[in-house]
Amino acid sequence: MKRIVITGANSGIGLATAKFLAAQHELILLCRTTQKGEAAKAMILRIAPAAKITLVPVDLHDLNSVNQAAALVRAQWESLDVLINNAGYYPDQIAYVGLIEKTFYASHLGHMLLTLQLLPLLEKSADARVINVSSGLHGRGNVQHFFRQVPGLTAFQAYADAKLANVLFTLALHEKLKSNVCAFSLHPGVVATGFDRAIQGWFKVLINAVKPLFFISPEAGAATSVYLATAPLSALAQHGGAYFVKSKPARIQNAGATAANAEQLWTKSLAVLQPYL
């Protein structure tokens, strides 16, 4: 039995991932609100009545909230086996905190801080994994948008930028981890979840038109996360830092996904996070 932390576990891919894992593993579900977490827990227990589930509230936009959540986890457990940084955020409008766009906070910085705060527990596992749920839209991301206000930035572009940050963070993390911890990023597929509620205009019309034809279910979208969380280490160890699609290593679809850019993202992110570490 593995002890697995999942962010954004109250809906969509995160909830589907939790449902698949609940019967055989201990789950720590990090959800935006206790109410949403309790509803998700009730759904999971209907499928796996004996599941061992703990809820921890967290707002990934708020680095103080992330630290509080990490402290609760560290106080209750001495070790972790898997951290699935699943929670996604698609902005209803562009907003900045200083030079950093809010989507970048929620999707990258919040998860990076959580990962760093939980690494001591992961390092106590003989076979630990950090799994970062990115998206095929990372290919539309632009490293030049990180840590600066971009005139005319759209919600779609902000989302793509954040997904690229997930991939780069994985590359950098892989280089810095101890040998018993592996890091992976993944594209879950084009999944029919609630992420598009905030989307407006032509993109919303397009999504609604193609959903019945091309979007997969959250359960299908969870497959790669579940695979990376549970596959034998022998099948994954040589792929540390890799980007996975359909449970297989795949080529990263962005020319900006270089080792140099990954290191730069790490360094600049760490400078922002330092007061919270």
mmCIF file of C-alpha atoms in Angstrom:
data_model
loop_
_atom_site.group_PDB
_atom_site.id
_atom_site.type_symbol
_atom_site.label_atom_id
_atom_site.label_comp_id
_atom_site.label_asym_id
_atom_site.label_seq_id
_atom_site.Cartn_x
_atom_site.Cartn_y
_atom_site.Cartn_z
ATOM 1 C CA MET A 1 0.000 0.000 0.000
ATOM 2 C CA LYS A 2 1.347 3.392 -1.013
ATOM 3 C CA ARG A 3 0.623 6.680 0.753
ATOM 4 C CA ILE A 4 -0.426 9.107 -1.989
ATOM 5 C CA VAL A 5 -1.076 12.856 -1.936
ATOM 6 C CA ILE A 6 -3.301 14.241 -4.705
ATOM 7 C CA THR A 7 -4.053 17.928 -5.242
ATOM 8 C CA GLY A 8 -7.311 18.994 -6.852
ATOM 9 C CA ALA A 9 -8.825 15.647 -5.925
ATOM 10 C CA ASN A 10 -12.420 16.860 -5.582
ATOM 11 C CA SER A 11 -13.312 16.870 -9.281
ATOM 12 C CA GLY A 12 -12.273 15.898 -12.803
ATOM 13 C CA ILE A 13 -9.044 13.987 -13.325
ATOM 14 C CA GLY A 14 -8.023 14.305 -9.676
ATOM 15 C CA LEU A 15 -11.233 12.707 -8.432
ATOM 16 C CA ALA A 16 -11.034 9.976 -11.068
ATOM 17 C CA THR A 17 -7.424 9.286 -10.060
ATOM 18 C CA ALA A 18 -8.450 9.025 -6.408
ATOM 19 C CA LYS A 19 -11.270 6.614 -7.266
ATOM 20 C CA PHE A 20 -8.880 4.299 -9.096
ATOM 21 C CA LEU A 21 -6.316 4.335 -6.276
ATOM 22 C CA ALA A 22 -8.566 4.276 -3.210
ATOM 23 C CA ALA A 23 -9.107 0.523 -2.884
ATOM 24 C CA GLN A 24 -5.414 -0.327 -2.566
ATOM 25 C CA HIS A 25 -3.677 2.808 -1.309
ATOM 26 C CA GLU A 26 -3.904 5.382 1.464
ATOM 27 C CA LEU A 27 -4.983 8.772 0.079
ATOM 28 C CA ILE A 28 -4.359 12.305 1.287
ATOM 29 C CA LEU A 29 -6.608 14.569 -0.742
ATOM 30 C CA LEU A 30 -5.723 18.258 -0.971
ATOM 31 C CA CYS A 31 -8.837 20.182 -1.996
ATOM 32 C CA ARG A 32 -9.705 23.860 -2.277
ATOM 33 C CA THR A 33 -12.430 23.649 0.374
ATOM 34 C CA THR A 34 -13.402 21.160 3.065
ATOM 35 C CA GLN A 35 -16.937 21.033 1.667
ATOM 36 C CA LYS A 36 -15.732 19.960 -1.788
ATOM 37 C CA GLY A 37 -13.339 17.501 -0.212
ATOM 38 C CA GLU A 38 -16.052 15.890 1.893
ATOM 39 C CA ALA A 39 -18.275 15.487 -1.180
ATOM 40 C CA ALA A 40 -15.413 13.831 -3.077
ATOM 41 C CA LYS A 41 -14.609 11.567 -0.128
ATOM 42 C CA ALA A 42 -18.241 10.427 0.042
ATOM 43 C CA MET A 43 -18.191 9.535 -3.671
ATOM 44 C CA ILE A 44 -14.956 7.570 -3.289
ATOM 45 C CA LEU A 45 -16.214 5.675 -0.244
ATOM 46 C CA ARG A 46 -19.273 4.537 -2.183
ATOM 47 C CA ILE A 47 -16.885 2.775 -4.549
ATOM 48 C CA ALA A 48 -14.286 1.686 -1.984
ATOM 49 C CA PRO A 49 -15.975 1.601 1.460
ATOM 50 C CA ALA A 50 -12.798 0.570 3.270
ATOM 51 C CA ALA A 51 -10.655 3.289 1.712
ATOM 52 C CA LYS A 52 -8.332 5.229 4.009
ATOM 53 C CA ILE A 53 -8.781 8.903 3.108
ATOM 54 C CA THR A 54 -7.663 12.103 4.814
ATOM 55 C CA LEU A 55 -8.679 15.568 3.645
ATOM 56 C CA VAL A 56 -6.406 18.605 3.819
ATOM 57 C CA PRO A 57 -7.644 22.029 2.620
ATOM 58 C CA VAL A 58 -5.324 24.103 0.427
ATOM 59 C CA ASP A 59 -5.524 27.147 -1.807
ATOM 60 C CA LEU A 60 -2.659 26.840 -4.267
ATOM 61 C CA HIS A 61 -2.879 30.550 -5.132
ATOM 62 C CA ASP A 62 -1.936 31.312 -1.519
ATOM 63 C CA LEU A 63 1.568 30.248 -0.542
ATOM 64 C CA ASN A 64 0.749 30.598 3.158
ATOM 65 C CA SER A 65 -2.119 28.144 2.644
ATOM 66 C CA VAL A 66 0.256 25.754 0.876
ATOM 67 C CA ASN A 67 2.638 25.890 3.831
ATOM 68 C CA GLN A 68 -0.209 25.255 6.257
ATOM 69 C CA ALA A 69 -1.329 22.228 4.270
ATOM 70 C CA ALA A 70 2.222 20.871 4.074
ATOM 71 C CA ALA A 71 2.651 21.352 7.828
ATOM 72 C CA LEU A 72 -0.538 19.356 8.486
ATOM 73 C CA VAL A 73 0.773 16.523 6.326
ATOM 74 C CA ARG A 74 4.203 16.538 7.963
ATOM 75 C CA ALA A 75 2.624 16.540 11.428
ATOM 76 C CA GLN A 76 0.542 13.433 10.698
ATOM 77 C CA TRP A 77 2.851 11.281 8.554
ATOM 78 C CA GLU A 78 6.549 10.492 8.612
ATOM 79 C CA SER A 79 6.787 9.370 4.990
ATOM 80 C CA LEU A 80 5.032 9.631 1.626
ATOM 81 C CA ASP A 81 5.322 7.510 -1.502
ATOM 82 C CA VAL A 82 3.648 9.578 -4.212
ATOM 83 C CA LEU A 83 2.782 13.240 -4.739
ATOM 84 C CA ILE A 84 0.431 13.902 -7.658
ATOM 85 C CA ASN A 85 0.388 17.623 -8.442
ATOM 86 C CA ASN A 86 -2.878 17.427 -10.329
ATOM 87 C CA ALA A 87 -4.819 20.599 -9.577
ATOM 88 C CA GLY A 88 -5.324 22.808 -12.613
ATOM 89 C CA TYR A 89 -6.516 26.372 -12.988
ATOM 90 C CA TYR A 90 -7.920 28.160 -16.018
ATOM 91 C CA PRO A 91 -8.378 31.872 -15.241
ATOM 92 C CA ASP A 92 -11.661 33.669 -15.787
ATOM 93 C CA GLN A 93 -9.598 36.829 -16.164
ATOM 94 C CA ILE A 94 -5.937 37.790 -16.191
ATOM 95 C CA ALA A 95 -4.674 39.022 -12.833
ATOM 96 C CA TYR A 96 -1.154 39.610 -11.531
ATOM 97 C CA VAL A 97 0.483 39.481 -8.144
ATOM 98 C CA GLY A 98 3.415 41.773 -8.791
ATOM 99 C CA LEU A 99 4.978 40.439 -11.983
ATOM 100 C CA ILE A 100 3.480 36.966 -11.681
ATOM 101 C CA GLU A 101 0.196 35.995 -13.321
ATOM 102 C CA LYS A 102 -2.286 34.216 -11.044
ATOM 103 C CA THR A 103 -2.441 31.042 -13.165
ATOM 104 C CA PHE A 104 1.324 30.673 -12.771
ATOM 105 C CA TYR A 105 0.921 30.929 -8.995
ATOM 106 C CA ALA A 106 -1.789 28.275 -8.800
ATOM 107 C CA SER A 107 -0.419 25.799 -11.331
ATOM 108 C CA HIS A 108 3.331 26.136 -10.808
ATOM 109 C CA LEU A 109 4.514 28.064 -7.746
ATOM 110 C CA GLY A 110 1.955 26.554 -5.365
ATOM 111 C CA HIS A 111 2.813 23.054 -6.500
ATOM 112 C CA MET A 112 6.550 23.705 -6.397
ATOM 113 C CA LEU A 113 6.318 24.957 -2.822
ATOM 114 C CA LEU A 114 4.199 21.967 -1.828
ATOM 115 C CA THR A 115 6.711 19.608 -3.444
ATOM 116 C CA LEU A 116 9.683 21.187 -1.693
ATOM 117 C CA GLN A 117 7.907 21.101 1.671
ATOM 118 C CA LEU A 118 6.984 17.420 1.278
ATOM 119 C CA LEU A 119 10.274 16.215 -0.207
ATOM 120 C CA PRO A 120 11.704 15.197 3.208
ATOM 121 C CA LEU A 121 8.788 12.769 3.584
ATOM 122 C CA LEU A 122 9.126 11.464 0.030
ATOM 123 C CA GLU A 123 12.846 10.885 0.523
ATOM 124 C CA LYS A 124 12.012 8.412 3.287
ATOM 125 C CA SER A 125 10.270 6.131 0.797
ATOM 126 C CA ALA A 126 12.310 3.541 -1.078
ATOM 127 C CA ASP A 127 10.262 4.220 -4.223
ATOM 128 C CA ALA A 128 8.866 7.745 -4.325
ATOM 129 C CA ARG A 129 7.408 9.656 -7.263
ATOM 130 C CA VAL A 130 6.429 13.276 -7.950
ATOM 131 C CA ILE A 131 3.883 13.400 -10.778
ATOM 132 C CA ASN A 132 3.080 16.747 -12.376
ATOM 133 C CA VAL A 133 -0.072 16.863 -14.487
ATOM 134 C CA SER A 134 0.668 19.148 -17.420
ATOM 135 C CA SER A 135 -1.132 19.304 -20.785
ATOM 136 C CA GLY A 136 -0.452 19.032 -24.482
ATOM 137 C CA LEU A 137 -1.050 22.775 -24.480
ATOM 138 C CA HIS A 138 2.428 23.178 -22.976
ATOM 139 C CA GLY A 139 3.455 23.308 -26.625
ATOM 140 C CA ARG A 140 1.818 26.730 -26.882
ATOM 141 C CA GLY A 141 3.574 28.022 -23.760
ATOM 142 C CA ASN A 142 6.211 30.742 -23.920
ATOM 143 C CA VAL A 143 9.104 30.876 -21.453
ATOM 144 C CA GLN A 144 9.463 34.587 -22.197
ATOM 145 C CA HIS A 145 6.154 35.181 -20.383
ATOM 146 C CA PHE A 146 7.416 33.897 -17.027
ATOM 147 C CA PHE A 147 7.889 36.479 -14.248
ATOM 148 C CA ARG A 148 6.731 39.467 -16.266
ATOM 149 C CA GLN A 149 3.501 41.220 -17.100
ATOM 150 C CA VAL A 150 2.589 40.481 -20.722
ATOM 151 C CA PRO A 151 0.438 43.080 -22.497
ATOM 152 C CA GLY A 152 -2.680 41.495 -23.995
ATOM 153 C CA LEU A 153 -2.092 38.106 -22.354
ATOM 154 C CA THR A 154 -5.114 35.840 -22.881
ATOM 155 C CA ALA A 155 -6.441 33.243 -20.468
ATOM 156 C CA PHE A 156 -5.622 30.519 -22.993
ATOM 157 C CA GLN A 157 -2.000 31.672 -23.228
ATOM 158 C CA ALA A 158 -1.671 31.979 -19.452
ATOM 159 C CA TYR A 159 -2.877 28.390 -19.112
ATOM 160 C CA ALA A 160 -0.432 27.175 -21.773
ATOM 161 C CA ASP A 161 2.422 29.050 -20.092
ATOM 162 C CA ALA A 162 1.624 27.407 -16.752
ATOM 163 C CA LYS A 163 1.508 23.955 -18.341
ATOM 164 C CA LEU A 164 4.948 24.575 -19.877
ATOM 165 C CA ALA A 165 6.163 25.547 -16.405
ATOM 166 C CA ASN A 166 4.955 22.141 -15.130
ATOM 167 C CA VAL A 167 7.139 20.399 -17.709
ATOM 168 C CA LEU A 168 10.181 22.573 -17.007
ATOM 169 C CA PHE A 169 9.752 22.168 -13.249
ATOM 170 C CA THR A 170 9.766 18.396 -13.722
ATOM 171 C CA LEU A 171 12.994 18.552 -15.731
ATOM 172 C CA ALA A 172 14.704 20.698 -13.091
ATOM 173 C CA LEU A 173 13.366 18.655 -10.190
ATOM 174 C CA HIS A 174 14.649 15.444 -11.740
ATOM 175 C CA GLU A 175 18.163 16.856 -11.776
ATOM 176 C CA LYS A 176 18.023 17.797 -8.096
ATOM 177 C CA LEU A 177 16.245 14.815 -6.553
ATOM 178 C CA LYS A 178 17.828 12.027 -4.564
ATOM 179 C CA SER A 179 18.018 8.731 -6.410
ATOM 180 C CA ASN A 180 15.042 7.194 -4.596
ATOM 181 C CA VAL A 181 12.621 9.882 -5.853
ATOM 182 C CA CYS A 182 11.576 10.128 -9.495
ATOM 183 C CA ALA A 183 9.755 13.020 -11.176
ATOM 184 C CA PHE A 184 7.458 12.843 -14.196
ATOM 185 C CA SER A 185 5.125 15.144 -16.097
ATOM 186 C CA LEU A 186 2.226 14.062 -18.258
ATOM 187 C CA HIS A 187 -0.488 14.982 -20.707
ATOM 188 C CA PRO A 188 -3.760 13.388 -19.545
ATOM 189 C CA GLY A 189 -5.444 13.748 -22.918
ATOM 190 C CA VAL A 190 -8.142 16.191 -23.942
ATOM 191 C CA VAL A 191 -10.442 15.553 -21.026
ATOM 192 C CA ALA A 192 -14.058 16.569 -20.508
ATOM 193 C CA THR A 193 -13.757 18.151 -17.059
ATOM 194 C CA GLY A 194 -14.997 21.416 -15.583
ATOM 195 C CA PHE A 195 -11.773 23.274 -16.430
ATOM 196 C CA ASP A 196 -13.523 25.129 -19.276
ATOM 197 C CA ARG A 197 -16.182 26.786 -17.119
ATOM 198 C CA ALA A 198 -14.239 30.036 -17.121
ATOM 199 C CA ILE A 199 -13.558 30.009 -20.871
ATOM 200 C CA GLN A 200 -15.450 32.587 -22.901
ATOM 201 C CA GLY A 201 -15.848 33.656 -26.513
ATOM 202 C CA TRP A 202 -14.814 31.752 -29.627
ATOM 203 C CA PHE A 203 -12.709 29.229 -27.750
ATOM 204 C CA LYS A 204 -15.717 28.242 -25.645
ATOM 205 C CA VAL A 205 -17.808 27.774 -28.794
ATOM 206 C CA LEU A 206 -15.056 25.645 -30.322
ATOM 207 C CA ILE A 207 -14.713 23.464 -27.230
ATOM 208 C CA ASN A 208 -18.453 22.838 -27.041
ATOM 209 C CA ALA A 209 -18.478 21.872 -30.711
ATOM 210 C CA VAL A 210 -15.661 19.329 -30.513
ATOM 211 C CA LYS A 211 -16.292 17.914 -27.036
ATOM 212 C CA PRO A 212 -18.516 15.034 -28.173
ATOM 213 C CA LEU A 213 -15.991 14.032 -30.844
ATOM 214 C CA PHE A 214 -12.585 14.397 -29.258
ATOM 215 C CA PHE A 215 -12.808 14.790 -25.468
ATOM 216 C CA ILE A 216 -12.236 11.747 -23.273
ATOM 217 C CA SER A 217 -13.697 11.023 -19.857
ATOM 218 C CA PRO A 218 -11.939 12.006 -16.614
ATOM 219 C CA GLU A 219 -11.476 8.282 -15.958
ATOM 220 C CA ALA A 220 -9.568 7.866 -19.226
ATOM 221 C CA GLY A 221 -7.642 11.047 -18.465
ATOM 222 C CA ALA A 222 -6.557 9.658 -15.103
ATOM 223 C CA ALA A 223 -4.960 6.565 -16.631
ATOM 224 C CA THR A 224 -1.438 7.971 -17.017
ATOM 225 C CA SER A 225 -1.414 9.457 -13.503
ATOM 226 C CA VAL A 226 -2.489 6.085 -12.094
ATOM 227 C CA TYR A 227 0.135 4.285 -14.164
ATOM 228 C CA LEU A 228 2.949 6.566 -13.001
ATOM 229 C CA ALA A 229 1.823 6.238 -9.378
ATOM 230 C CA THR A 230 1.660 2.452 -9.377
ATOM 231 C CA ALA A 231 3.926 0.991 -12.087
ATOM 232 C CA PRO A 232 6.975 -0.977 -10.896
ATOM 233 C CA LEU A 233 10.037 1.182 -10.399
ATOM 234 C CA SER A 234 11.857 -1.012 -12.917
ATOM 235 C CA ALA A 235 9.528 0.279 -15.632
ATOM 236 C CA LEU A 236 10.035 3.950 -14.727
ATOM 237 C CA ALA A 237 13.486 4.524 -13.261
ATOM 238 C CA GLN A 238 15.191 5.091 -16.623
ATOM 239 C CA HIS A 239 12.558 7.683 -17.559
ATOM 240 C CA GLY A 240 13.048 10.109 -14.669
ATOM 241 C CA GLY A 241 12.103 13.642 -15.694
ATOM 242 C CA ALA A 242 10.231 12.399 -18.766
ATOM 243 C CA TYR A 243 6.953 13.662 -20.188
ATOM 244 C CA PHE A 244 4.346 10.912 -20.581
ATOM 245 C CA VAL A 245 1.377 10.568 -22.940
ATOM 246 C CA LYS A 246 -0.914 7.519 -22.800
ATOM 247 C CA SER A 247 1.350 5.967 -20.165
ATOM 248 C CA LYS A 248 4.419 6.125 -22.408
ATOM 249 C CA PRO A 249 7.357 8.559 -22.592
ATOM 250 C CA ALA A 250 6.753 11.150 -25.313
ATOM 251 C CA ARG A 251 8.574 14.041 -26.907
ATOM 252 C CA ILE A 252 8.087 17.434 -25.257
ATOM 253 C CA GLN A 253 6.412 19.660 -27.825
ATOM 254 C CA ASN A 254 8.065 22.975 -27.017
ATOM 255 C CA ALA A 255 11.440 24.246 -28.208
ATOM 256 C CA GLY A 256 11.717 26.283 -25.002
ATOM 257 C CA ALA A 257 11.826 23.122 -22.874
ATOM 258 C CA THR A 258 15.611 23.149 -22.470
ATOM 259 C CA ALA A 259 17.792 22.324 -19.506
ATOM 260 C CA ALA A 260 18.865 25.964 -19.336
ATOM 261 C CA ASN A 261 15.289 27.232 -19.226
ATOM 262 C CA ALA A 262 14.369 24.595 -16.646
ATOM 263 C CA GLU A 263 17.236 25.751 -14.429
ATOM 264 C CA GLN A 264 16.278 29.393 -14.901
ATOM 265 C CA LEU A 265 12.665 28.651 -13.957
ATOM 266 C CA TRP A 266 13.891 26.795 -10.858
ATOM 267 C CA THR A 267 16.177 29.634 -9.793
ATOM 268 C CA LYS A 268 13.616 32.404 -10.281
ATOM 269 C CA SER A 269 10.830 30.362 -8.682
ATOM 270 C CA LEU A 270 13.016 29.548 -5.688
ATOM 271 C CA ALA A 271 13.684 33.262 -5.195
ATOM 272 C CA VAL A 272 9.927 33.884 -4.978
ATOM 273 C CA LEU A 273 9.379 30.914 -2.671
ATOM 274 C CA GLN A 274 12.366 31.511 -0.376
ATOM 275 C CA PRO A 275 10.406 33.504 2.257
ATOM 276 C CA TYR A 276 8.058 30.521 2.608
ATOM 277 C CA LEU A 277 10.719 27.833 2.959
#
